[in-house]
């Protein structure tokens, strides 16, 4: 039970670099949305790295205050000038279409067209990413410098899309552990051609699933690949009983830019993961920021909603909205760095493994210290140097093993790396000196 994790030889993220670059290059052109073939094609590509179970939820299914929407698919879209040239072309870049646009066909004057055109005056060469999921609309996104240069003429417009009854697709990987308590990893699948804000999270999560699938696990791990907002809401609505088993969780997004890591705490603010993630980031020597929960962002909003209140934080590098390329065509494969993603995989694996190993030991020998030498746990020669920190970790664990302190509590109080505390606890448990106390992060 307590000695899980840390046993299997660490697999270096090295070697996965070319695979990650190839995955991003393959996924980038796919036109994803919250529903439709783009999400399925994406999950099929990810499933070549680790198998994924697909859950199809029919259009019209009520999920709390929401309804699973119709399925969107698009074949073509353009604006043609008077000479019949495609001046805005979905086939050149899928961000050119307002995502989830209803079909349209006709001739429009510039004045009629303008309310349907989106651009970024502050980033005049980039195509913005815009969506209209819950409000029927159509539109095109284009560089601002192109928008201001459009002649006052009549344009031929076509969006060849369909919105029809179908299903919402959720991807799920469950890696059974020794206990039913779960660790959740969630990432969104719904953005079209955007590399950091989507593909970095997908690449990181699928490689984590493969790596953690090869390790010994105490907790059961659940990886969710879901369209933003509606996907996590749908999963939660259909799986309330399973959600209650989640003891630790991370939403992963935007880990491919060059910035330092940012950990956003769960709404609880003091869940074990809220202390483990910053502890591991510091122990790994990563420059990082820790920010408090706020009700904007990604699917942590749903997991942390008061009716669930799950201990789910979020890890990214530069937070969304704080880099100019965010939600534009500048967030392309050149913007993300494969080494940044590989490092994210390594660091997040360490966080997850620490969460997996966190437990609250109860000493079987609470009245005075056990005689460690008798148990083969103390240095044989008094005064011998070199093992002092291990002994210190053993002593900290024994002195705090009252069933109410988890290993992360001990690591913080002892100011020792979690790994040393965990190894000391493993050794003590293997010698029969520790039993399980109350769960470190039990949901009451
Ligand atoms: Zn986004």
CSV table of C-alpha atoms and ligand atoms in Angstrom, one decimal:
chain,number,residue,atom,x,y,z
A,1,UNK,CA,0.0,0.0,0.0
A,2,UNK,CA,2.3,2.8,1.0
A,3,UNK,CA,5.3,1.9,-1.0
A,4,UNK,CA,3.7,2.5,-4.3
A,5,UNK,CA,5.4,4.8,-6.8
A,6,UNK,CA,9.1,5.6,-7.0
A,7,UNK,CA,9.8,1.9,-7.5
A,8,UNK,CA,9.7,1.7,-11.3
A,9,UNK,CA,12.8,3.1,-12.8
A,10,UNK,CA,12.1,6.6,-14.1
A,11,UNK,CA,11.6,6.7,-17.8
A,12,UNK,CA,13.4,9.7,-19.2
A,13,UNK,CA,11.1,12.0,-21.2
A,14,UNK,CA,14.0,11.9,-23.7
A,15,UNK,CA,13.2,10.0,-26.9
A,16,UNK,CA,9.6,11.3,-26.8
A,17,UNK,CA,10.6,14.6,-28.4
A,18,UNK,CA,10.2,13.6,-32.0
A,19,UNK,CA,7.0,11.9,-31.1
A,20,UNK,CA,5.6,15.0,-29.5
A,21,UNK,CA,6.7,17.2,-32.4
A,22,UNK,CA,5.0,14.8,-34.9
A,23,UNK,CA,1.8,14.6,-32.8
A,24,UNK,CA,1.5,18.4,-32.7
A,25,UNK,CA,2.2,18.7,-36.5
A,26,UNK,CA,-0.5,16.1,-37.1
A,27,UNK,CA,-3.1,17.5,-34.8
A,28,UNK,CA,-2.6,21.2,-35.6
A,29,UNK,CA,-4.5,21.3,-38.9
A,30,UNK,CA,-7.6,19.5,-37.6
A,31,UNK,CA,-10.6,21.7,-37.2
A,32,UNK,CA,-11.8,20.8,-33.7
A,33,UNK,CA,-14.9,22.2,-32.0
A,34,UNK,CA,-16.9,21.2,-29.0
A,35,UNK,CA,-18.6,18.5,-31.0
A,36,UNK,CA,-18.0,16.8,-34.4
A,37,UNK,CA,-15.5,14.9,-36.4
A,38,UNK,CA,-12.4,17.0,-35.4
A,39,UNK,CA,-12.6,15.8,-31.8
A,40,UNK,CA,-12.9,12.2,-32.8
A,41,UNK,CA,-10.0,12.4,-35.3
A,42,UNK,CA,-7.9,14.0,-32.6
A,43,UNK,CA,-8.7,11.3,-30.0
A,44,UNK,CA,-8.0,8.6,-32.6
A,45,UNK,CA,-4.5,10.1,-33.1
A,46,UNK,CA,-3.9,10.3,-29.4
A,47,UNK,CA,-5.1,6.7,-29.0
A,48,UNK,CA,-2.1,5.6,-31.0
A,49,UNK,CA,0.1,6.6,-28.0
A,50,UNK,CA,-2.2,5.2,-25.3
A,51,UNK,CA,-5.7,3.6,-25.9
A,52,UNK,CA,-8.6,5.9,-25.0
A,53,UNK,CA,-12.2,4.9,-24.3
A,54,UNK,CA,-14.7,7.1,-26.2
A,55,UNK,CA,-18.0,8.1,-24.5
A,56,UNK,CA,-20.6,9.4,-26.9
A,57,UNK,CA,-23.3,11.5,-25.3
A,58,UNK,CA,-26.4,12.2,-27.5
A,59,UNK,CA,-27.4,15.7,-28.5
A,60,UNK,CA,-30.1,16.9,-26.3
A,61,UNK,CA,-29.0,15.1,-23.1
A,62,UNK,CA,-29.6,17.3,-20.1
A,63,UNK,CA,-26.4,17.9,-18.1
A,64,UNK,CA,-27.2,20.0,-15.0
A,65,UNK,CA,-28.1,23.5,-16.4
A,66,UNK,CA,-26.9,22.7,-19.8
A,67,UNK,CA,-27.9,20.6,-22.8
A,68,UNK,CA,-25.5,18.6,-25.0
A,69,UNK,CA,-25.5,20.6,-28.3
A,70,UNK,CA,-25.8,19.5,-31.8
A,71,UNK,CA,-22.8,18.2,-33.7
A,72,UNK,CA,-21.0,20.7,-35.9
A,73,UNK,CA,-19.1,19.8,-39.0
A,74,UNK,CA,-17.7,22.0,-41.7
A,75,UNK,CA,-16.5,21.2,-45.2
A,76,UNK,CA,-15.7,24.6,-46.7
A,77,UNK,CA,-16.0,28.3,-46.1
A,78,UNK,CA,-14.8,31.4,-47.9
A,79,UNK,CA,-15.3,35.0,-48.8
A,80,UNK,CA,-14.7,35.7,-52.5
A,81,UNK,CA,-14.0,39.1,-54.1
A,82,UNK,CA,-15.6,40.4,-57.3
A,83,UNK,CA,-13.0,38.5,-59.4
A,84,UNK,CA,-14.0,35.2,-57.7
A,85,UNK,CA,-10.8,34.9,-55.7
A,86,UNK,CA,-11.0,33.4,-52.2
A,87,UNK,CA,-9.7,36.3,-50.1
A,88,UNK,CA,-10.6,34.6,-46.8
A,89,UNK,CA,-10.4,30.8,-47.0
A,90,UNK,CA,-11.2,28.2,-44.4
A,91,UNK,CA,-9.0,25.7,-46.3
A,92,UNK,CA,-6.0,28.0,-45.8
A,93,UNK,CA,-6.6,28.2,-42.0
A,94,UNK,CA,-9.4,26.9,-40.0
A,95,UNK,CA,-9.3,29.9,-37.6
A,96,UNK,CA,-10.8,31.9,-40.5
A,97,UNK,CA,-14.3,30.6,-39.6
A,98,UNK,CA,-16.1,31.6,-36.5
A,99,UNK,CA,-16.1,28.2,-34.8
A,100,UNK,CA,-19.6,26.6,-34.8
A,101,UNK,CA,-20.9,29.0,-37.5
A,102,UNK,CA,-24.3,28.1,-39.0
A,103,UNK,CA,-24.3,27.6,-42.8
A,104,UNK,CA,-24.7,30.7,-44.9
A,105,UNK,CA,-24.6,31.4,-48.7
A,106,UNK,CA,-25.1,34.8,-50.4
A,107,UNK,CA,-23.8,38.1,-51.6
A,108,UNK,CA,-23.1,40.7,-49.0
A,109,UNK,CA,-21.9,44.3,-49.2
A,110,UNK,CA,-19.0,45.2,-47.1
A,111,UNK,CA,-21.3,47.0,-44.7
A,112,UNK,CA,-23.5,43.9,-44.4
A,113,UNK,CA,-20.5,41.7,-44.0
A,114,UNK,CA,-18.6,43.7,-41.3
A,115,UNK,CA,-20.7,42.7,-38.3
A,116,UNK,CA,-19.6,39.1,-39.1
A,117,UNK,CA,-15.9,39.9,-39.4
A,118,UNK,CA,-13.5,39.6,-36.4
A,119,UNK,CA,-10.0,40.9,-36.2
A,120,UNK,CA,-7.4,42.0,-33.7
A,121,UNK,CA,-6.4,45.7,-34.0
A,122,UNK,CA,-3.6,45.1,-31.5
A,123,UNK,CA,-2.1,42.2,-33.4
A,124,UNK,CA,-2.9,43.2,-37.0
A,125,UNK,CA,-1.3,40.3,-38.7
A,126,UNK,CA,-2.9,37.5,-36.7
A,127,UNK,CA,-6.2,35.7,-37.2
A,128,UNK,CA,-8.2,35.7,-34.0
A,129,UNK,CA,-9.9,32.5,-32.6
A,130,UNK,CA,-13.6,33.2,-32.0
A,131,UNK,CA,-16.5,30.8,-31.3
A,132,UNK,CA,-20.2,31.1,-31.1
A,133,UNK,CA,-21.3,27.9,-29.4
A,134,UNK,CA,-24.5,28.8,-27.6
A,135,UNK,CA,-25.7,31.6,-29.8
A,136,UNK,CA,-26.5,30.8,-33.5
A,137,UNK,CA,-24.3,33.0,-35.6
A,138,UNK,CA,-21.8,32.9,-38.5
A,139,UNK,CA,-18.7,34.8,-39.1
A,140,UNK,CA,-15.1,35.0,-40.4
A,141,UNK,CA,-11.9,35.9,-38.6
A,142,UNK,CA,-9.1,37.6,-40.4
A,143,UNK,CA,-6.0,39.7,-39.9
A,144,UNK,CA,-6.9,43.3,-39.0
A,145,UNK,CA,-4.6,44.7,-41.7
A,146,UNK,CA,-6.6,42.7,-44.3
A,147,UNK,CA,-9.9,43.8,-42.8
A,148,UNK,CA,-9.1,47.5,-43.1
A,149,UNK,CA,-7.9,47.0,-46.7
A,150,UNK,CA,-11.2,45.5,-47.9
A,151,UNK,CA,-12.7,47.4,-50.8
A,152,UNK,CA,-16.2,48.8,-50.5
A,153,UNK,CA,-17.6,46.1,-52.8
A,154,UNK,CA,-19.9,43.1,-52.8
A,155,UNK,CA,-18.6,39.8,-51.7
A,156,UNK,CA,-19.7,36.2,-52.2
A,157,UNK,CA,-19.9,34.4,-48.9
A,158,UNK,CA,-20.3,30.7,-48.2
A,159,UNK,CA,-20.0,28.6,-45.1
A,160,UNK,CA,-20.7,25.0,-45.9
A,161,UNK,CA,-21.4,23.6,-42.4
A,162,UNK,CA,-24.0,21.5,-40.7
A,163,UNK,CA,-25.4,21.4,-37.2
A,164,UNK,CA,-27.2,18.1,-36.7
A,165,UNK,CA,-28.2,15.7,-34.0
A,166,UNK,CA,-25.3,13.5,-33.1
A,167,UNK,CA,-23.2,13.3,-29.9
A,168,UNK,CA,-20.6,14.9,-27.8
A,169,UNK,CA,-17.4,12.9,-27.6
A,170,UNK,CA,-15.5,12.4,-24.3
A,171,UNK,CA,-12.2,10.6,-24.2
A,172,UNK,CA,-11.3,8.7,-21.0
A,173,UNK,CA,-8.4,6.6,-19.8
A,174,UNK,CA,-8.8,4.8,-16.5
A,175,UNK,CA,-5.6,3.3,-15.0
A,176,UNK,CA,-6.6,1.0,-12.1
A,177,UNK,CA,-4.6,1.4,-9.0
A,178,UNK,CA,-4.6,-0.5,-5.7
A,179,UNK,CA,-7.4,1.6,-4.3
A,180,UNK,CA,-10.5,3.1,-5.8
A,181,UNK,CA,-9.6,6.6,-4.7
A,182,UNK,CA,-8.7,8.5,-7.8
A,183,UNK,CA,-6.3,11.1,-9.3
A,184,UNK,CA,-7.9,13.1,-12.1
A,185,UNK,CA,-6.0,14.6,-15.0
A,186,UNK,CA,-8.1,16.7,-17.4
A,187,UNK,CA,-7.4,18.5,-20.6
A,188,UNK,CA,-9.6,20.1,-23.2
A,189,UNK,CA,-10.0,18.9,-26.8
A,190,UNK,CA,-12.1,21.6,-28.4
A,191,UNK,CA,-9.7,24.2,-29.9
A,192,UNK,CA,-9.0,24.1,-33.6
A,193,UNK,CA,-5.5,25.2,-34.9
A,194,UNK,CA,-4.0,26.4,-31.6
A,195,UNK,CA,-0.8,24.8,-30.4
A,196,UNK,CA,-0.2,26.0,-26.9
A,197,UNK,CA,-3.8,26.4,-25.8
A,198,UNK,CA,-4.8,22.9,-26.6
A,199,UNK,CA,-2.2,20.7,-28.3
A,200,UNK,CA,0.5,21.1,-25.6
A,201,UNK,CA,-2.1,19.9,-23.0
A,202,UNK,CA,-3.2,17.0,-25.2
A,203,UNK,CA,0.4,15.9,-25.9
A,204,UNK,CA,1.3,16.2,-22.2
A,205,UNK,CA,-1.7,14.3,-20.9
A,206,UNK,CA,-1.4,11.4,-23.3
A,207,UNK,CA,2.3,10.9,-22.7
A,208,UNK,CA,1.6,11.1,-18.9
A,209,UNK,CA,-1.0,8.4,-19.3
A,210,UNK,CA,1.5,6.2,-21.1
A,211,UNK,CA,4.2,6.7,-18.5
A,212,UNK,CA,1.9,6.4,-15.5
A,213,UNK,CA,0.4,3.3,-17.1
A,214,UNK,CA,3.7,1.6,-16.8
A,215,UNK,CA,4.2,2.5,-13.1
A,216,UNK,CA,2.9,0.9,-10.0
A,217,UNK,CA,0.0,3.0,-8.9
A,218,UNK,CA,-1.7,3.3,-5.5
A,219,UNK,CA,-4.6,5.5,-6.7
A,220,UNK,CA,-6.6,4.8,-9.7
A,221,UNK,CA,-5.9,7.5,-12.4
A,222,UNK,CA,-8.5,8.9,-14.6
A,223,UNK,CA,-7.5,11.0,-17.6
A,224,UNK,CA,-10.2,13.0,-19.3
A,225,UNK,CA,-9.9,14.5,-22.8
A,226,UNK,CA,-13.0,16.6,-23.0
A,227,UNK,CA,-14.3,19.7,-24.9
A,228,UNK,CA,-13.9,22.8,-22.6
A,229,UNK,CA,-16.8,23.6,-20.3
A,230,UNK,CA,-19.5,21.4,-21.8
A,231,UNK,CA,-17.3,18.3,-21.7
A,232,UNK,CA,-16.4,18.5,-18.0
A,233,UNK,CA,-20.0,19.4,-17.2
A,234,UNK,CA,-21.2,16.4,-19.1
A,235,UNK,CA,-18.7,14.1,-17.5
A,236,UNK,CA,-19.6,15.3,-14.0
A,237,UNK,CA,-23.3,15.1,-14.7
A,238,UNK,CA,-23.0,11.4,-15.8
A,239,UNK,CA,-20.4,10.4,-13.2
A,240,UNK,CA,-21.3,12.0,-9.9
A,241,UNK,CA,-20.5,8.8,-7.9
A,242,UNK,CA,-17.1,8.5,-9.6
A,243,UNK,CA,-16.4,12.2,-9.0
A,244,UNK,CA,-16.7,11.7,-5.3
A,245,UNK,CA,-13.7,9.4,-5.4
A,246,UNK,CA,-11.3,12.1,-6.7
A,247,UNK,CA,-8.7,12.9,-4.1
A,248,UNK,CA,-6.3,14.9,-6.2
A,249,UNK,CA,-6.6,16.4,-9.7
A,250,UNK,CA,-4.9,18.6,-12.2
A,251,UNK,CA,-6.2,20.4,-15.3
A,252,UNK,CA,-3.3,20.7,-17.7
A,253,UNK,CA,-3.2,23.4,-20.4
A,254,UNK,CA,-0.8,25.7,-22.0
A,255,UNK,CA,2.5,24.1,-21.0
A,256,UNK,CA,4.3,24.5,-24.3
A,257,UNK,CA,5.4,28.2,-24.2
A,258,UNK,CA,8.7,29.3,-22.8
A,259,UNK,CA,7.4,30.7,-19.5
A,260,UNK,CA,7.8,29.4,-16.0
A,261,UNK,CA,5.1,27.1,-14.6
A,262,UNK,CA,2.0,28.5,-13.0
A,263,UNK,CA,0.0,26.5,-10.5
A,264,UNK,CA,-3.5,27.7,-9.8
A,265,UNK,CA,-4.9,26.4,-6.6
A,266,UNK,CA,-8.2,24.5,-6.3
A,267,UNK,CA,-11.1,26.5,-4.9
A,268,UNK,CA,-10.4,24.9,-1.5
A,269,UNK,CA,-7.0,26.5,-1.6
A,270,UNK,CA,-5.5,24.1,0.9
A,271,UNK,CA,-6.1,20.7,-0.6
A,272,UNK,CA,-3.1,18.3,-0.6
A,273,UNK,CA,-2.6,19.0,-4.3
A,274,UNK,CA,-2.4,22.7,-3.6
A,275,UNK,CA,0.6,22.0,-1.4
A,276,UNK,CA,2.1,19.1,-3.3
A,277,UNK,CA,2.3,20.9,-6.7
A,278,UNK,CA,4.3,23.9,-5.5
A,279,UNK,CA,6.4,21.7,-3.3
A,280,UNK,CA,7.4,19.5,-6.2
A,281,UNK,CA,7.9,22.5,-8.5
A,282,UNK,CA,10.3,24.0,-6.0
A,283,UNK,CA,12.1,20.6,-5.4
A,284,UNK,CA,12.5,20.2,-9.1
A,285,UNK,CA,14.2,23.6,-9.3
A,286,UNK,CA,11.5,25.1,-11.4
A,287,UNK,CA,10.9,28.8,-11.3
A,288,UNK,CA,7.1,29.0,-10.8
A,289,UNK,CA,4.2,31.1,-9.6
A,290,UNK,CA,1.3,30.0,-7.5
A,291,UNK,CA,-2.0,31.8,-7.9
A,292,UNK,CA,-5.2,31.5,-6.0
A,293,UNK,CA,-8.4,30.1,-7.5
A,294,UNK,CA,-10.5,32.4,-9.5
A,295,UNK,CA,-13.7,31.5,-11.3
A,296,UNK,CA,-12.4,32.0,-14.8
A,297,UNK,CA,-10.2,29.7,-16.9
A,298,UNK,CA,-10.5,26.1,-17.9
A,299,UNK,CA,-12.4,23.1,-16.5
A,300,UNK,CA,-11.2,23.6,-13.0
A,301,UNK,CA,-14.3,26.0,-12.9
A,302,UNK,CA,-16.6,22.9,-13.1
A,303,UNK,CA,-14.6,20.5,-11.0
A,304,UNK,CA,-14.3,23.1,-8.2
A,305,UNK,CA,-17.9,24.3,-8.4
A,306,UNK,CA,-19.4,24.1,-4.9
A,307,UNK,CA,-21.6,21.1,-5.5
A,308,UNK,CA,-18.4,19.1,-6.3
A,309,UNK,CA,-15.7,21.1,-4.6
A,310,UNK,CA,-13.0,18.7,-5.9
A,311,UNK,CA,-9.4,19.2,-5.0
A,312,UNK,CA,-8.4,20.0,-8.6
A,313,UNK,CA,-5.8,22.6,-9.4
A,314,UNK,CA,-4.5,23.7,-12.8
A,315,UNK,CA,-1.0,23.7,-14.1
A,316,UNK,CA,0.2,25.7,-17.1
A,317,UNK,CA,3.2,27.9,-18.0
A,318,UNK,CA,2.3,31.5,-18.9
A,319,UNK,CA,-1.4,31.8,-18.0
A,320,UNK,CA,-4.0,32.2,-20.7
A,321,UNK,CA,-4.5,35.7,-21.8
A,322,UNK,CA,-1.1,36.8,-20.5
A,323,UNK,CA,0.8,36.2,-23.8
A,324,UNK,CA,-0.2,38.0,-27.0
A,325,UNK,CA,-0.3,34.9,-29.1
A,326,UNK,CA,-3.1,33.5,-27.0
A,327,UNK,CA,-6.2,32.6,-29.0
A,328,UNK,CA,-4.7,33.7,-32.3
A,329,UNK,CA,-3.0,32.2,-35.3
A,330,UNK,CA,0.3,33.1,-33.7
A,331,UNK,CA,-0.3,30.3,-31.2
A,332,UNK,CA,1.1,27.8,-33.8
A,333,UNK,CA,3.5,25.0,-33.7
A,334,UNK,CA,6.5,27.4,-34.0
A,335,UNK,CA,5.3,29.1,-30.8
A,336,UNK,CA,5.5,26.0,-28.7
A,337,UNK,CA,8.7,24.3,-27.7
A,338,UNK,CA,9.1,20.5,-27.5
A,339,UNK,CA,11.6,20.7,-24.7
A,340,UNK,CA,9.1,22.8,-22.7
A,341,UNK,CA,6.5,20.1,-23.2
A,342,UNK,CA,8.9,17.3,-22.3
A,343,UNK,CA,9.8,19.1,-19.1
A,344,UNK,CA,6.2,19.6,-18.3
A,345,UNK,CA,5.6,15.9,-18.7
A,346,UNK,CA,8.5,15.1,-16.3
A,347,UNK,CA,7.5,17.7,-13.7
A,348,UNK,CA,3.7,16.9,-13.7
A,349,UNK,CA,4.5,13.2,-13.4
A,350,UNK,CA,6.5,14.0,-10.3
A,351,UNK,CA,3.5,16.0,-8.9
A,352,UNK,CA,1.1,13.2,-9.7
A,353,UNK,CA,3.4,10.5,-8.2
A,354,UNK,CA,3.8,12.6,-5.0
A,355,UNK,CA,0.0,13.0,-4.8
A,356,UNK,CA,-0.3,9.2,-5.3
A,357,UNK,CA,2.1,8.5,-2.5
A,358,UNK,CA,0.6,11.0,-0.1
A,359,UNK,CA,-1.0,9.3,2.9
A,360,UNK,CA,-1.4,9.8,6.6
A,361,UNK,CA,0.5,7.2,8.6
A,362,UNK,CA,-0.4,6.2,12.1
A,363,UNK,CA,2.5,4.9,14.2
A,364,UNK,CA,2.2,1.4,15.6
A,365,UNK,CA,4.7,2.5,18.1
A,366,UNK,CA,3.5,5.9,19.3
A,367,UNK,CA,4.7,5.8,22.9
A,368,UNK,CA,8.2,7.1,22.7
A,369,UNK,CA,10.5,6.5,19.7
A,370,UNK,CA,10.8,3.0,18.3
A,371,UNK,CA,14.3,1.5,18.7
A,372,UNK,CA,15.2,2.0,15.0
A,373,UNK,CA,18.4,0.0,15.2
A,374,UNK,CA,16.4,-3.0,16.3
A,375,UNK,CA,14.4,-2.7,13.1
A,376,UNK,CA,17.5,-2.3,10.9
A,377,UNK,CA,16.6,1.3,10.2
A,378,UNK,CA,19.2,3.2,12.1
A,379,UNK,CA,22.8,3.7,11.2
A,380,UNK,CA,24.8,0.9,12.6
A,381,UNK,CA,27.7,3.0,13.8
A,382,UNK,CA,26.9,6.0,15.9
A,383,UNK,CA,28.6,9.2,14.6
A,384,UNK,CA,28.8,7.9,11.1
A,385,UNK,CA,28.1,10.7,8.7
A,386,UNK,CA,26.4,10.7,5.3
A,387,UNK,CA,23.0,9.3,6.3
A,388,UNK,CA,21.9,12.0,8.6
A,389,UNK,CA,19.1,13.3,6.4
A,390,UNK,CA,17.6,9.9,6.0
A,391,UNK,CA,17.6,9.5,9.8
A,392,UNK,CA,16.1,12.9,10.1
A,393,UNK,CA,13.3,11.9,7.7
A,394,UNK,CA,12.7,8.7,9.6
A,395,UNK,CA,12.5,10.7,12.9
A,396,UNK,CA,10.2,13.3,11.4
A,397,UNK,CA,7.8,10.7,10.0
A,398,UNK,CA,7.7,8.8,13.4
A,399,UNK,CA,7.2,11.9,15.4
A,400,UNK,CA,4.3,13.1,13.1
A,401,UNK,CA,2.8,9.7,12.5
A,402,UNK,CA,-0.3,10.4,14.5
A,403,UNK,CA,-2.7,9.7,11.7
A,404,UNK,CA,-3.6,13.3,11.2
A,405,UNK,CA,-0.4,14.4,9.3
A,406,UNK,CA,0.0,13.5,5.7
A,407,UNK,CA,3.4,13.1,4.1
A,408,UNK,CA,3.1,16.5,2.5
A,409,UNK,CA,2.3,18.0,6.0
A,410,UNK,CA,5.5,16.3,7.2
A,411,UNK,CA,7.6,17.4,4.3
A,412,UNK,CA,6.5,21.0,4.8
A,413,UNK,CA,7.1,21.0,8.6
A,414,UNK,CA,10.4,19.2,8.3
A,415,UNK,CA,11.4,21.4,5.4
A,416,UNK,CA,12.6,18.2,3.6
A,417,UNK,CA,11.8,17.2,0.0
A,418,UNK,CA,8.6,15.1,-0.2
A,419,UNK,CA,10.6,12.3,-1.8
A,420,UNK,CA,12.8,11.8,1.3
A,421,UNK,CA,9.8,11.8,3.6
A,422,UNK,CA,8.0,9.3,1.3
A,423,UNK,CA,11.0,7.0,1.2
A,424,UNK,CA,11.3,7.1,5.0
A,425,UNK,CA,7.6,6.3,5.3
A,426,UNK,CA,8.0,3.4,2.9
A,427,UNK,CA,10.9,2.0,4.9
A,428,UNK,CA,9.0,2.4,8.2
A,429,UNK,CA,5.8,0.8,6.7
A,430,UNK,CA,7.8,-2.0,5.3
A,431,UNK,CA,9.1,-2.7,8.8
A,432,UNK,CA,5.6,-2.7,10.3
A,433,UNK,CA,6.0,0.5,12.1
A,434,UNK,CA,3.2,2.4,10.4
A,435,UNK,CA,-0.5,1.9,9.7
A,436,UNK,CA,-2.9,3.9,7.7
A,437,UNK,CA,-4.4,6.9,9.4
A,438,UNK,CA,-7.3,8.9,8.1
A,439,UNK,CA,-7.2,9.8,4.4
A,440,UNK,CA,-5.0,12.8,3.8
A,441,UNK,CA,-7.6,14.5,1.5
A,442,UNK,CA,-10.9,12.8,2.3
A,443,UNK,CA,-14.0,14.3,0.9
A,444,UNK,CA,-16.3,14.6,3.8
B,1,LIG,ZN1,-8.6,28.6,-25.0
